[in-house]
Amino acid sequence: MKDEGISALSSMLIIQFKDKWKHLNQVIDKVPEKKFHVGRKNWRFSWVLFHIIETADFYSRDTPDTMKWGKKAGFDWEKSSKEEIVENKLTITKNMLREYSKEIEQRIEQFLNDVSDEELLKKDSFHWFDSILGKLVYMLRHNAFHIGELARILRGWDGERFKW
């Protein structure tokens, strides 16, 4: 970890992550309750919100091996039946998503406050990324893609735009 002060890369990333969480929370707030679980097959509004947060949870770790996919929604992707997964996904609430996103937001911000630029350029156990920085940029891009999808759906429902 770094000696003192926040690194230049961390400072830039903290700003980008804060904006991402702000946009995500606006989408959560603006989706009407009656539309929250609307969608087709495996693509429902609430599930995409959960996916955004769950992947941020995954990529904010230093190893992929500790992730328990679906745990926060009460199921296990590898052991639960398809019916159990669907049933548990339908119990996802806006409050649950807000709490989960806050937990991951705090984890990422703490990490970025503690890490040096040099450490961000190192690899971790996510072997498919060249660096921790690359992994974090991918996470931001992935999450922004899905937030954009959801924002477009809200506009199609004549919902209020969220503030950029």
mmCIF file of N, CA and C in Angstrom, residues 84-160:
data_model
loop_
_atom_site.group_PDB
_atom_site.id
_atom_site.type_symbol
_atom_site.label_atom_id
_atom_site.label_comp_id
_atom_site.label_asym_id
_atom_site.label_seq_id
_atom_site.Cartn_x
_atom_site.Cartn_y
_atom_site.Cartn_z
ATOM 1 N N GLU A 84 -35.579 -22.235 -8.323
ATOM 2 C CA GLU A 84 -35.161 -21.544 -7.096
ATOM 3 C C GLU A 84 -34.509 -20.199 -7.421
ATOM 4 N N ILE A 85 -33.702 -20.188 -8.467
ATOM 5 C CA ILE A 85 -33.027 -18.949 -8.860
ATOM 6 C C ILE A 85 -34.053 -17.895 -9.259
ATOM 7 N N VAL A 86 -34.998 -18.286 -10.121
ATOM 8 C CA VAL A 86 -36.033 -17.338 -10.561
ATOM 9 C C VAL A 86 -36.848 -16.854 -9.372
ATOM 10 N N GLU A 87 -37.233 -17.781 -8.509
ATOM 11 C CA GLU A 87 -38.037 -17.436 -7.327
ATOM 12 C C GLU A 87 -37.292 -16.450 -6.427
ATOM 13 N N ASN A 88 -36.017 -16.709 -6.179
ATOM 14 C CA ASN A 88 -35.236 -15.825 -5.313
ATOM 15 C C ASN A 88 -34.945 -14.484 -5.970
ATOM 16 N N LYS A 89 -34.733 -14.480 -7.284
ATOM 17 C CA LYS A 89 -34.504 -13.205 -7.969
ATOM 18 C C LYS A 89 -35.720 -12.296 -7.847
ATOM 19 N N LEU A 90 -36.901 -12.893 -7.797
ATOM 20 C CA LEU A 90 -38.121 -12.087 -7.686
ATOM 21 C C LEU A 90 -38.302 -11.480 -6.297
ATOM 22 N N THR A 91 -37.450 -11.865 -5.343
ATOM 23 C CA THR A 91 -37.504 -11.268 -4.004
ATOM 24 C C THR A 91 -36.559 -10.067 -3.877
ATOM 25 N N ILE A 92 -35.794 -9.795 -4.931
ATOM 26 C CA ILE A 92 -34.896 -8.638 -4.922
ATOM 27 C C ILE A 92 -35.735 -7.369 -4.768
ATOM 28 N N THR A 93 -35.302 -6.503 -3.861
ATOM 29 C CA THR A 93 -36.007 -5.237 -3.635
ATOM 30 C C THR A 93 -35.067 -4.064 -3.902
ATOM 31 N N LYS A 94 -35.647 -2.903 -4.046
ATOM 32 C CA LYS A 94 -34.840 -1.699 -4.223
ATOM 33 C C LYS A 94 -33.945 -1.465 -3.003
ATOM 34 N N ASN A 95 -34.490 -1.680 -1.812
ATOM 35 C CA ASN A 95 -33.684 -1.478 -0.603
ATOM 36 C C ASN A 95 -32.515 -2.441 -0.546
ATOM 37 N N MET A 96 -32.740 -3.693 -0.924
ATOM 38 C CA MET A 96 -31.658 -4.674 -0.947
ATOM 39 C C MET A 96 -30.563 -4.227 -1.912
ATOM 40 N N LEU A 97 -30.968 -3.728 -3.078
ATOM 41 C CA LEU A 97 -29.996 -3.265 -4.065
ATOM 42 C C LEU A 97 -29.233 -2.048 -3.554
ATOM 43 N N ARG A 98 -29.920 -1.137 -2.891
ATOM 44 C CA ARG A 98 -29.244 0.048 -2.335
ATOM 45 C C ARG A 98 -28.206 -0.362 -1.285
ATOM 46 N N GLU A 99 -28.582 -1.281 -0.404
ATOM 47 C CA GLU A 99 -27.653 -1.735 0.640
ATOM 48 C C GLU A 99 -26.455 -2.459 0.040
ATOM 49 N N TYR A 100 -26.712 -3.332 -0.907
ATOM 50 C CA TYR A 100 -25.638 -4.087 -1.565
ATOM 51 C C TYR A 100 -24.708 -3.129 -2.306
ATOM 52 N N SER A 101 -25.263 -2.179 -3.039
ATOM 53 C CA SER A 101 -24.418 -1.245 -3.790
ATOM 54 C C SER A 101 -23.585 -0.381 -2.843
ATOM 55 N N LYS A 102 -24.160 0.022 -1.716
ATOM 56 C CA LYS A 102 -23.417 0.828 -0.737
ATOM 57 C C LYS A 102 -22.235 0.036 -0.175
ATOM 58 N N GLU A 103 -22.472 -1.237 0.120
ATOM 59 C CA GLU A 103 -21.400 -2.106 0.629
ATOM 60 C C GLU A 103 -20.239 -2.185 -0.370
ATOM 61 N N ILE A 104 -20.550 -2.385 -1.637
ATOM 62 C CA ILE A 104 -19.505 -2.526 -2.647
ATOM 63 C C ILE A 104 -18.851 -1.176 -2.937
ATOM 64 N N GLU A 105 -19.642 -0.118 -2.962
ATOM 65 C CA GLU A 105 -19.093 1.227 -3.150
ATOM 66 C C GLU A 105 -18.051 1.528 -2.075
ATOM 67 N N GLN A 106 -18.367 1.233 -0.823
ATOM 68 C CA GLN A 106 -17.438 1.497 0.278
ATOM 69 C C GLN A 106 -16.182 0.637 0.164
ATOM 70 N N ARG A 107 -16.342 -0.619 -0.244
ATOM 71 C CA ARG A 107 -15.178 -1.501 -0.409
ATOM 72 C C ARG A 107 -14.237 -0.942 -1.475
ATOM 73 N N ILE A 108 -14.804 -0.538 -2.604
ATOM 74 C CA ILE A 108 -13.979 -0.030 -3.706
ATOM 75 C C ILE A 108 -13.307 1.282 -3.315
ATOM 76 N N GLU A 109 -14.050 2.185 -2.682
ATOM 77 C CA GLU A 109 -13.459 3.461 -2.290
ATOM 78 C C GLU A 109 -12.340 3.267 -1.267
ATOM 79 N N GLN A 110 -12.534 2.372 -0.315
ATOM 80 C CA GLN A 110 -11.480 2.099 0.667
ATOM 81 C C GLN A 110 -10.235 1.550 -0.018
ATOM 82 N N PHE A 111 -10.440 0.615 -0.933
ATOM 83 C CA PHE A 111 -9.312 0.055 -1.681
ATOM 84 C C PHE A 111 -8.567 1.162 -2.424
ATOM 85 N N LEU A 112 -9.304 2.016 -3.127
ATOM 86 C CA LEU A 112 -8.673 3.074 -3.916
ATOM 87 C C LEU A 112 -7.978 4.111 -3.035
ATOM 88 N N ASN A 113 -8.476 4.331 -1.846
ATOM 89 C CA ASN A 113 -7.809 5.244 -0.915
ATOM 90 C C ASN A 113 -6.496 4.671 -0.398
ATOM 91 N N ASP A 114 -6.377 3.351 -0.401
ATOM 92 C CA ASP A 114 -5.209 2.686 0.175
ATOM 93 C C ASP A 114 -4.154 2.252 -0.840
ATOM 94 N N VAL A 115 -4.473 2.255 -2.121
ATOM 95 C CA VAL A 115 -3.587 1.669 -3.121
ATOM 96 C C VAL A 115 -2.758 2.746 -3.832
ATOM 97 N N SER A 116 -1.548 2.385 -4.221
ATOM 98 C CA SER A 116 -0.682 3.306 -4.965
ATOM 99 C C SER A 116 -0.879 3.106 -6.468
ATOM 100 N N ASP A 117 -0.410 4.084 -7.243
ATOM 101 C CA ASP A 117 -0.461 3.945 -8.701
ATOM 102 C C ASP A 117 0.309 2.705 -9.147
ATOM 103 N N GLU A 118 1.452 2.476 -8.541
ATOM 104 C CA GLU A 118 2.271 1.316 -8.909
ATOM 105 C C GLU A 118 1.518 0.009 -8.659
ATOM 106 N N GLU A 119 0.808 -0.057 -7.555
ATOM 107 C CA GLU A 119 0.044 -1.276 -7.248
ATOM 108 C C GLU A 119 -1.111 -1.475 -8.220
ATOM 109 N N LEU A 120 -1.731 -0.383 -8.661
ATOM 110 C CA LEU A 120 -2.825 -0.493 -9.628
ATOM 111 C C LEU A 120 -2.346 -1.074 -10.952
ATOM 112 N N LEU A 121 -1.064 -0.909 -11.250
ATOM 113 C CA LEU A 121 -0.516 -1.417 -12.505
ATOM 114 C C LEU A 121 -0.059 -2.869 -12.408
ATOM 115 N N LYS A 122 -0.133 -3.449 -11.212
ATOM 116 C CA LYS A 122 0.230 -4.863 -11.032
ATOM 117 C C LYS A 122 -0.959 -5.759 -11.355
ATOM 118 N N LYS A 123 -0.663 -7.035 -11.533
ATOM 119 C CA LYS A 123 -1.707 -8.033 -11.760
ATOM 120 C C LYS A 123 -2.179 -8.577 -10.416
ATOM 121 N N ASP A 124 -3.409 -9.079 -10.411
ATOM 122 C CA ASP A 124 -3.880 -9.846 -9.262
ATOM 123 C C ASP A 124 -4.310 -11.215 -9.788
ATOM 124 N N SER A 125 -5.150 -11.916 -9.068
ATOM 125 C CA SER A 125 -5.540 -13.274 -9.460
ATOM 126 C C SER A 125 -6.521 -13.327 -10.624
ATOM 127 N N PHE A 126 -6.995 -12.191 -11.086
ATOM 128 C CA PHE A 126 -7.840 -12.156 -12.279
ATOM 129 C C PHE A 126 -6.901 -12.186 -13.485
ATOM 130 N N HIS A 127 -6.452 -13.375 -13.840
ATOM 131 C CA HIS A 127 -5.379 -13.565 -14.819
ATOM 132 C C HIS A 127 -5.719 -13.042 -16.215
ATOM 133 N N TRP A 128 -7.010 -12.842 -16.507
ATOM 134 C CA TRP A 128 -7.397 -12.394 -17.847
ATOM 135 C C TRP A 128 -7.277 -10.876 -18.018
ATOM 136 N N PHE A 129 -6.877 -10.185 -16.962
ATOM 137 C CA PHE A 129 -6.614 -8.745 -17.060
ATOM 138 C C PHE A 129 -5.117 -8.505 -16.906
ATOM 139 N N ASP A 130 -4.605 -7.506 -17.618
ATOM 140 C CA ASP A 130 -3.181 -7.178 -17.540
ATOM 141 C C ASP A 130 -2.806 -6.485 -16.241
ATOM 142 N N SER A 131 -3.797 -5.868 -15.589
ATOM 143 C CA SER A 131 -3.512 -5.141 -14.353
ATOM 144 C C SER A 131 -4.801 -4.950 -13.555
ATOM 145 N N ILE A 132 -4.633 -4.559 -12.308
ATOM 146 C CA ILE A 132 -5.784 -4.215 -11.467
ATOM 147 C C ILE A 132 -6.501 -3.012 -12.074
ATOM 148 N N LEU A 133 -5.734 -2.049 -12.578
ATOM 149 C CA LEU A 133 -6.333 -0.885 -13.229
ATOM 150 C C LEU A 133 -7.201 -1.321 -14.411
ATOM 151 N N GLY A 134 -6.696 -2.232 -15.227
ATOM 152 C CA GLY A 134 -7.472 -2.741 -16.356
ATOM 153 C C GLY A 134 -8.765 -3.395 -15.910
ATOM 154 N N LYS A 135 -8.696 -4.129 -14.811
ATOM 155 C CA LYS A 135 -9.893 -4.782 -14.260
ATOM 156 C C LYS A 135 -10.908 -3.740 -13.799
ATOM 157 N N LEU A 136 -10.448 -2.701 -13.120
ATOM 158 C CA LEU A 136 -11.354 -1.664 -12.626
ATOM 159 C C LEU A 136 -11.977 -0.864 -13.768
ATOM 160 N N VAL A 137 -11.198 -0.576 -14.802
ATOM 161 C CA VAL A 137 -11.742 0.138 -15.961
ATOM 162 C C VAL A 137 -12.777 -0.740 -16.661
ATOM 163 N N TYR A 138 -12.488 -2.038 -16.781
ATOM 164 C CA TYR A 138 -13.470 -2.958 -17.367
ATOM 165 C C TYR A 138 -14.764 -2.937 -16.551
ATOM 166 N N MET A 139 -14.639 -2.987 -15.227
ATOM 167 C CA MET A 139 -15.822 -2.967 -14.364
ATOM 168 C C MET A 139 -16.655 -1.711 -14.613
ATOM 169 N N LEU A 140 -16.003 -0.566 -14.669
ATOM 170 C CA LEU A 140 -16.721 0.684 -14.937
ATOM 171 C C LEU A 140 -17.427 0.639 -16.289
ATOM 172 N N ARG A 141 -16.731 0.144 -17.311
ATOM 173 C CA ARG A 141 -17.299 0.081 -18.660
ATOM 174 C C ARG A 141 -18.474 -0.886 -18.708
ATOM 175 N N HIS A 142 -18.317 -2.048 -18.099
ATOM 176 C CA HIS A 142 -19.382 -3.057 -18.050
ATOM 177 C C HIS A 142 -20.612 -2.496 -17.341
ATOM 178 N N ASN A 143 -20.392 -1.903 -16.180
ATOM 179 C CA ASN A 143 -21.511 -1.352 -15.415
ATOM 180 C C ASN A 143 -22.183 -0.208 -16.161
ATOM 181 N N ALA A 144 -21.399 0.668 -16.793
ATOM 182 C CA ALA A 144 -21.965 1.789 -17.543
ATOM 183 C C ALA A 144 -22.810 1.295 -18.714
ATOM 184 N N PHE A 145 -22.382 0.223 -19.354
ATOM 185 C CA PHE A 145 -23.158 -0.350 -20.456
ATOM 186 C C PHE A 145 -24.558 -0.718 -19.977
ATOM 187 N N HIS A 146 -24.624 -1.451 -18.861
ATOM 188 C CA HIS A 146 -25.921 -1.896 -18.350
ATOM 189 C C HIS A 146 -26.747 -0.742 -17.774
ATOM 190 N N ILE A 147 -26.109 0.218 -17.132
ATOM 191 C CA ILE A 147 -26.843 1.388 -16.642
ATOM 192 C C ILE A 147 -27.455 2.128 -17.827
ATOM 193 N N GLY A 148 -26.707 2.228 -18.915
ATOM 194 C CA GLY A 148 -27.234 2.848 -20.132
ATOM 195 C C GLY A 148 -28.428 2.096 -20.695
ATOM 196 N N GLU A 149 -28.354 0.756 -20.692
ATOM 197 C CA GLU A 149 -29.501 -0.045 -21.138
ATOM 198 C C GLU A 149 -30.740 0.287 -20.320
ATOM 199 N N LEU A 150 -30.568 0.308 -19.009
ATOM 200 C CA LEU A 150 -31.705 0.546 -18.118
ATOM 201 C C LEU A 150 -32.229 1.974 -18.256
ATOM 202 N N ALA A 151 -31.330 2.928 -18.432
ATOM 203 C CA ALA A 151 -31.759 4.318 -18.624
ATOM 204 C C ALA A 151 -32.593 4.441 -19.895
ATOM 205 N N ARG A 152 -32.199 3.744 -20.939
ATOM 206 C CA ARG A 152 -32.965 3.780 -22.196
ATOM 207 C C ARG A 152 -34.344 3.152 -22.003
ATOM 208 N N ILE A 153 -34.416 2.081 -21.273
ATOM 209 C CA ILE A 153 -35.712 1.447 -21.004
ATOM 210 C C ILE A 153 -36.611 2.402 -20.223
ATOM 211 N N LEU A 154 -36.055 3.067 -19.227
ATOM 212 C CA LEU A 154 -36.839 4.045 -18.461
ATOM 213 C C LEU A 154 -37.392 5.133 -19.372
ATOM 214 N N ARG A 155 -36.595 5.602 -20.299
ATOM 215 C CA ARG A 155 -37.067 6.637 -21.227
ATOM 216 C C ARG A 155 -38.168 6.091 -22.123
ATOM 217 N N GLY A 156 -38.049 4.826 -22.523
ATOM 218 C CA GLY A 156 -39.096 4.196 -23.327
ATOM 219 C C GLY A 156 -40.405 4.069 -22.572
ATOM 220 N N TRP A 157 -40.314 4.006 -21.263
ATOM 221 C CA TRP A 157 -41.505 3.950 -20.406
ATOM 222 C C TRP A 157 -41.973 5.363 -20.053
ATOM 223 N N ASP A 158 -41.429 6.361 -20.700
ATOM 224 C CA ASP A 158 -41.707 7.770 -20.413
ATOM 225 C C ASP A 158 -41.297 8.153 -18.996
ATOM 226 N N GLY A 159 -40.273 7.489 -18.502
ATOM 227 C CA GLY A 159 -39.762 7.803 -17.171
ATOM 228 C C GLY A 159 -38.889 9.041 -17.198
ATOM 229 N N GLU A 160 -38.655 9.562 -16.037
ATOM 230 C CA GLU A 160 -37.825 10.753 -15.888
ATOM 231 C C GLU A 160 -36.361 10.397 -16.144
#
